Amino acid sequence: MTTAMESLKESKIVDITVDNLASRYTFGDMLGEGRFSRVFSGTNISSGAAVALKGIDISTLEDEEAVDALNKEVTALRRAYEAERTHVVRLHEVIETPEQLYLVLDCVEGSELFELVEQGPLAEPVVRTLMRQLVSALAALHGRGVAHCDVKPENLMVNSKEGQASTSSTLTIIDFGYAALLDASRPANQLQGLAGSPEYAAPEVLAWLEDDNGALTRGWGGRARLGAGSLVGGGGAQREAGRFWRLAGGRDTLGAGVGWGAGVGGGAGVS
């Protein structure tokens, strides 16, 4: 029987193996932390370029499902950047150490679109600029067989001057943890089942969630509705909905199938 680590080696997603990542990168502040991973700001020693270093504890890759999710994310990141180099976070390399697997990504400057919208509505010309960039980038991704599956304001970084977006701002898509890889030889209805962040889902999508006793509960639907509505009134309830999902055992986007593109200034760029 093939072990998870054997599957990882067979996937060929690792670019280089080193004893210590410090031989290639210096570590800075921690940008975010999940159940199975931590992300740090970092610097490439040879080039001086700022990067985001996402470390995944190899011991958490204990089954083929976790390895498959990681393989899918890395493949999606690579395909996406090949398709759209301006508006997609770049994965530079995947490095394996004895205890950690590191994804080395761009450290995207700017603010989450969510944070910009929380400050107030954006001017229509700015919205047109950002949406044109987003739609164009998504079309390029789909052309390369990549569906992001979690497009939301927290996963869209906008480089802004003094926290204000303008018509000269550039949008970058981050966090490919839920991305799906499409196969042109398969039927068109490949994307089925749950995907994305529950706080943006319609209440009926979450109606199947069970409580600790295994009984279906409709309370989560109300929580999801509260989360979706908070996009107008503020982010507290929306983020709380995501927290409740994780406490209920739902997938944490900082978990084994994690997707990253860290942001500087407006936050970590993490959902």
Coordinates of C-alpha atoms in Angstrom, one line a residue:
M1 CA 0.0 0.0 0.0
T2 CA 1.3 3.5 -0.9
T3 CA 1.9 5.7 2.1
A4 CA 1.1 9.4 2.2
M5 CA 4.8 10.3 2.0
E6 CA 5.3 8.0 -0.9
S7 CA 2.4 9.7 -2.6
L8 CA 4.0 13.1 -1.9
K9 CA 7.3 12.0 -3.5
E10 CA 5.4 10.6 -6.5
S11 CA 3.5 13.8 -7.0
K12 CA 6.8 15.6 -7.8
I13 CA 5.5 18.9 -6.3
V14 CA 8.7 19.4 -4.3
D15 CA 11.4 21.5 -6.1
I16 CA 14.2 21.1 -3.7
T17 CA 15.1 19.3 -0.4
V18 CA 17.3 21.0 2.2
D19 CA 18.3 20.3 5.8
N20 CA 17.5 23.8 6.9
L21 CA 15.4 26.5 5.1
A22 CA 17.6 29.2 6.8
S23 CA 20.2 28.4 4.1
R24 CA 18.0 30.0 1.5
Y25 CA 15.6 32.3 3.3
T26 CA 15.5 34.5 6.5
F27 CA 12.4 34.5 8.6
G28 CA 10.4 37.6 9.6
D29 CA 7.2 38.0 11.5
M30 CA 4.4 35.4 11.5
L31 CA 1.6 36.6 9.2
G32 CA -0.9 33.9 10.1
E33 CA -1.4 30.5 11.7
G34 CA -3.8 27.6 11.2
R35 CA -4.2 24.1 12.6
F36 CA -1.6 22.6 10.3
S37 CA 0.4 25.5 9.0
R38 CA 2.0 28.9 9.7
V39 CA 3.0 31.7 7.4
F40 CA 5.9 34.0 7.9
S41 CA 7.3 36.9 6.0
G42 CA 10.7 36.2 4.7
T43 CA 13.6 37.3 2.5
N44 CA 15.4 35.4 -0.2
I45 CA 19.0 35.5 0.9
S46 CA 20.5 35.5 -2.6
S47 CA 18.1 38.1 -4.2
G48 CA 16.9 40.1 -1.3
A49 CA 13.3 39.7 -2.5
A50 CA 10.4 39.7 0.0
V51 CA 8.4 36.5 0.1
A52 CA 5.8 34.7 2.2
L53 CA 6.9 31.3 3.6
K54 CA 4.1 28.9 4.4
G55 CA 5.3 26.0 6.4
I56 CA 3.2 22.8 6.7
D57 CA 4.2 20.2 9.3
I58 CA 4.9 17.0 7.3
S59 CA 3.5 14.9 10.1
T60 CA 0.0 16.4 9.3
L61 CA 0.2 14.9 5.8
E62 CA -0.8 11.6 7.2
D63 CA -3.2 10.4 4.5
E64 CA -3.4 10.4 0.7
E65 CA -6.4 12.8 0.9
A66 CA -4.2 15.5 2.5
V67 CA -1.4 14.9 0.0
D68 CA -3.8 15.1 -2.9
A69 CA -5.3 18.4 -1.6
L70 CA -1.8 19.9 -1.3
N71 CA -0.8 18.5 -4.8
K72 CA -4.0 20.1 -6.2
E73 CA -3.3 23.4 -4.6
V74 CA 0.3 23.6 -5.8
T75 CA -0.7 22.5 -9.4
A76 CA -3.4 25.1 -9.4
L77 CA -1.0 27.9 -8.3
R78 CA 1.5 26.9 -11.0
R79 CA -1.1 26.7 -13.7
A80 CA -2.7 29.9 -12.6
Y81 CA 0.5 32.0 -12.7
E82 CA 1.4 30.6 -16.1
A83 CA -2.0 31.8 -17.3
E84 CA -2.1 35.2 -15.6
R85 CA 1.2 36.7 -14.3
T86 CA -0.2 40.1 -13.4
H87 CA -3.2 39.3 -11.2
V88 CA -2.3 35.9 -9.6
V89 CA 0.0 35.3 -6.6
R90 CA 3.2 33.6 -7.7
L91 CA 4.4 30.3 -6.2
H92 CA 8.2 30.5 -6.5
E93 CA 9.1 27.0 -5.2
V94 CA 8.2 24.2 -2.9
I95 CA 10.9 23.2 -0.4
E96 CA 11.1 20.1 1.8
T97 CA 13.0 20.0 5.1
P98 CA 13.1 17.0 7.5
E99 CA 10.0 18.3 9.4
Q100 CA 8.4 20.9 7.2
L101 CA 7.2 21.5 3.7
Y102 CA 7.4 25.2 2.6
L103 CA 5.5 27.0 -0.1
V104 CA 7.4 30.1 -1.1
L105 CA 5.0 32.7 -2.5
D106 CA 5.0 36.4 -3.4
C107 CA 4.4 38.6 -0.4
V108 CA 1.6 40.7 -2.0
E109 CA 1.6 44.3 -0.9
G110 CA -1.7 46.1 -0.3
S111 CA -5.0 45.5 1.5
E112 CA -7.7 42.9 1.3
L113 CA -10.6 44.1 -0.8
F114 CA -12.7 43.3 2.3
E115 CA -10.9 45.8 4.4
L116 CA -11.2 48.5 1.7
V117 CA -15.0 48.0 1.4
E118 CA -15.3 48.1 5.2
Q119 CA -14.1 51.7 5.0
G120 CA -17.0 52.6 2.7
P121 CA -18.2 52.1 -0.8
L122 CA -15.6 52.3 -3.6
A123 CA -16.1 54.8 -6.4
E124 CA -17.6 53.4 -9.5
P125 CA -14.5 53.9 -11.7
V126 CA -12.4 52.1 -9.2
V127 CA -14.9 49.2 -9.1
R128 CA -14.9 49.0 -12.9
T129 CA -11.1 48.8 -12.9
L130 CA -10.9 46.1 -10.3
M131 CA -13.7 44.0 -11.7
R132 CA -12.2 44.2 -15.2
Q133 CA -8.9 42.8 -13.8
L134 CA -10.7 40.1 -11.8
V135 CA -12.9 38.9 -14.7
S136 CA -10.0 38.9 -17.1
A137 CA -7.8 36.9 -14.6
L138 CA -10.6 34.4 -13.9
A139 CA -11.1 33.8 -17.6
A140 CA -7.4 33.2 -18.1
L141 CA -7.5 30.7 -15.2
H142 CA -10.5 28.8 -16.6
G143 CA -8.7 28.6 -19.9
R144 CA -5.9 26.7 -18.2
G145 CA -8.3 24.4 -16.4
V146 CA -8.2 26.1 -13.0
A147 CA -11.3 27.1 -11.0
H148 CA -10.5 29.1 -7.9
C149 CA -13.8 28.2 -6.1
D150 CA -13.3 30.7 -3.3
V151 CA -13.4 34.2 -4.9
K152 CA -14.3 36.6 -2.1
P153 CA -13.1 40.0 -0.9
E154 CA -10.6 38.5 1.6
N155 CA -8.9 36.6 -1.2
L156 CA -8.4 39.7 -3.4
M157 CA -5.5 41.9 -2.6
V158 CA -5.4 45.5 -3.9
N159 CA -2.3 47.6 -3.8
S160 CA -3.5 50.9 -2.6
K161 CA -1.9 54.2 -1.6
E162 CA -2.5 55.0 2.1
G163 CA -5.2 52.4 2.2
Q164 CA -7.3 53.9 -0.6
A165 CA -7.9 52.1 -3.9
S166 CA -7.8 54.0 -7.1
T167 CA -8.1 53.4 -10.9
S168 CA -4.4 52.7 -10.9
S169 CA -4.6 49.9 -8.3
T170 CA -3.8 46.4 -9.2
L171 CA -5.8 43.4 -8.0
T172 CA -4.1 40.1 -7.1
I173 CA -6.0 36.8 -6.5
I174 CA -4.6 34.8 -3.6
D175 CA -5.4 31.6 -1.6
F176 CA -5.9 28.7 -4.0
G177 CA -6.7 26.2 -1.2
Y178 CA -10.1 25.3 -2.6
A179 CA -9.1 25.5 -6.3
A180 CA -10.3 22.7 -8.6
L181 CA -8.5 21.4 -11.6
L182 CA -10.7 20.9 -14.7
D183 CA -10.2 18.1 -17.2
A184 CA -11.2 19.0 -20.7
S185 CA -11.8 15.3 -21.4
R186 CA -14.5 15.0 -18.7
P187 CA -18.1 16.2 -18.7
A188 CA -18.9 19.8 -18.1
N189 CA -20.5 19.2 -14.7
Q190 CA -17.2 18.4 -13.0
L191 CA -17.7 21.0 -10.2
Q192 CA -20.1 19.5 -7.8
G193 CA -20.4 19.4 -4.0
L194 CA -19.4 21.9 -1.4
A195 CA -16.6 24.4 -2.1
G196 CA -15.5 27.8 -0.8
S197 CA -16.1 29.6 2.4
P198 CA -19.3 28.8 4.3
E199 CA -19.8 32.4 5.5
Y200 CA -20.5 33.3 1.8
A201 CA -22.8 30.3 1.2
A202 CA -26.6 30.4 0.9
P203 CA -28.2 29.1 4.2
E204 CA -29.7 26.0 2.4
V205 CA -26.2 24.9 1.3
L206 CA -25.2 24.5 5.0
A207 CA -28.5 22.8 6.1
W208 CA -26.7 19.4 6.1
L209 CA -24.4 20.3 9.0
E210 CA -24.8 18.2 12.1
D211 CA -24.4 19.0 15.7
D212 CA -22.3 17.1 18.2
N213 CA -25.1 14.5 18.6
G214 CA -25.3 13.8 14.9
A215 CA -28.6 15.6 14.5
L216 CA -29.2 18.0 11.6
T217 CA -29.4 21.6 12.8
R218 CA -30.9 24.6 11.0
G219 CA -29.1 27.0 13.3
W220 CA -26.1 27.1 11.0
G221 CA -28.3 28.3 8.2
G222 CA -29.2 31.4 10.4
R223 CA -25.6 31.9 11.2
A224 CA -24.7 31.8 7.5
R225 CA -27.4 34.2 6.7
L226 CA -26.1 36.6 9.3
G227 CA -22.6 36.2 7.9
A228 CA -23.7 37.0 4.3
G229 CA -25.7 40.0 5.5
S230 CA -22.8 41.4 7.3
L231 CA -21.1 42.4 4.1
V232 CA -23.3 45.5 4.1
G233 CA -23.1 46.3 7.8
G234 CA -19.6 45.2 8.8
G235 CA -17.3 42.2 9.0
G236 CA -17.7 41.0 12.6
A237 CA -20.6 38.7 12.0
Q238 CA -19.2 37.4 8.7
R239 CA -15.9 36.5 10.3
E240 CA -17.8 35.0 13.3
A241 CA -19.7 32.7 10.9
G242 CA -16.4 31.4 9.6
R243 CA -15.2 30.8 13.2
F244 CA -18.3 28.9 14.0
W245 CA -17.8 26.7 10.9
R246 CA -14.3 25.8 12.0
L247 CA -15.5 25.0 15.6
A248 CA -18.1 22.8 14.1
G249 CA -15.5 20.7 12.4
G250 CA -15.6 22.3 8.9
R251 CA -12.5 22.7 6.8
D252 CA -10.3 25.5 8.0
T253 CA -8.7 27.3 5.0
L254 CA -5.5 27.4 7.1
G255 CA -5.5 23.6 7.3
A256 CA -4.0 20.7 5.4
G257 CA -5.3 21.8 2.0
V258 CA -4.2 25.3 2.7
G259 CA -3.8 28.0 0.1
W260 CA -1.8 31.1 0.5
G261 CA -0.7 34.4 -0.8
A262 CA 0.3 36.6 2.1
G263 CA -0.4 40.3 2.1
V264 CA 1.6 43.2 3.6
G265 CA 0.1 46.3 5.0
G266 CA -3.6 45.6 5.1
G267 CA -3.3 42.2 6.7
A268 CA -2.0 38.7 6.0
G269 CA -4.1 38.1 2.9
V270 CA -5.5 35.0 4.6
S271 CA -9.1 33.8 4.6

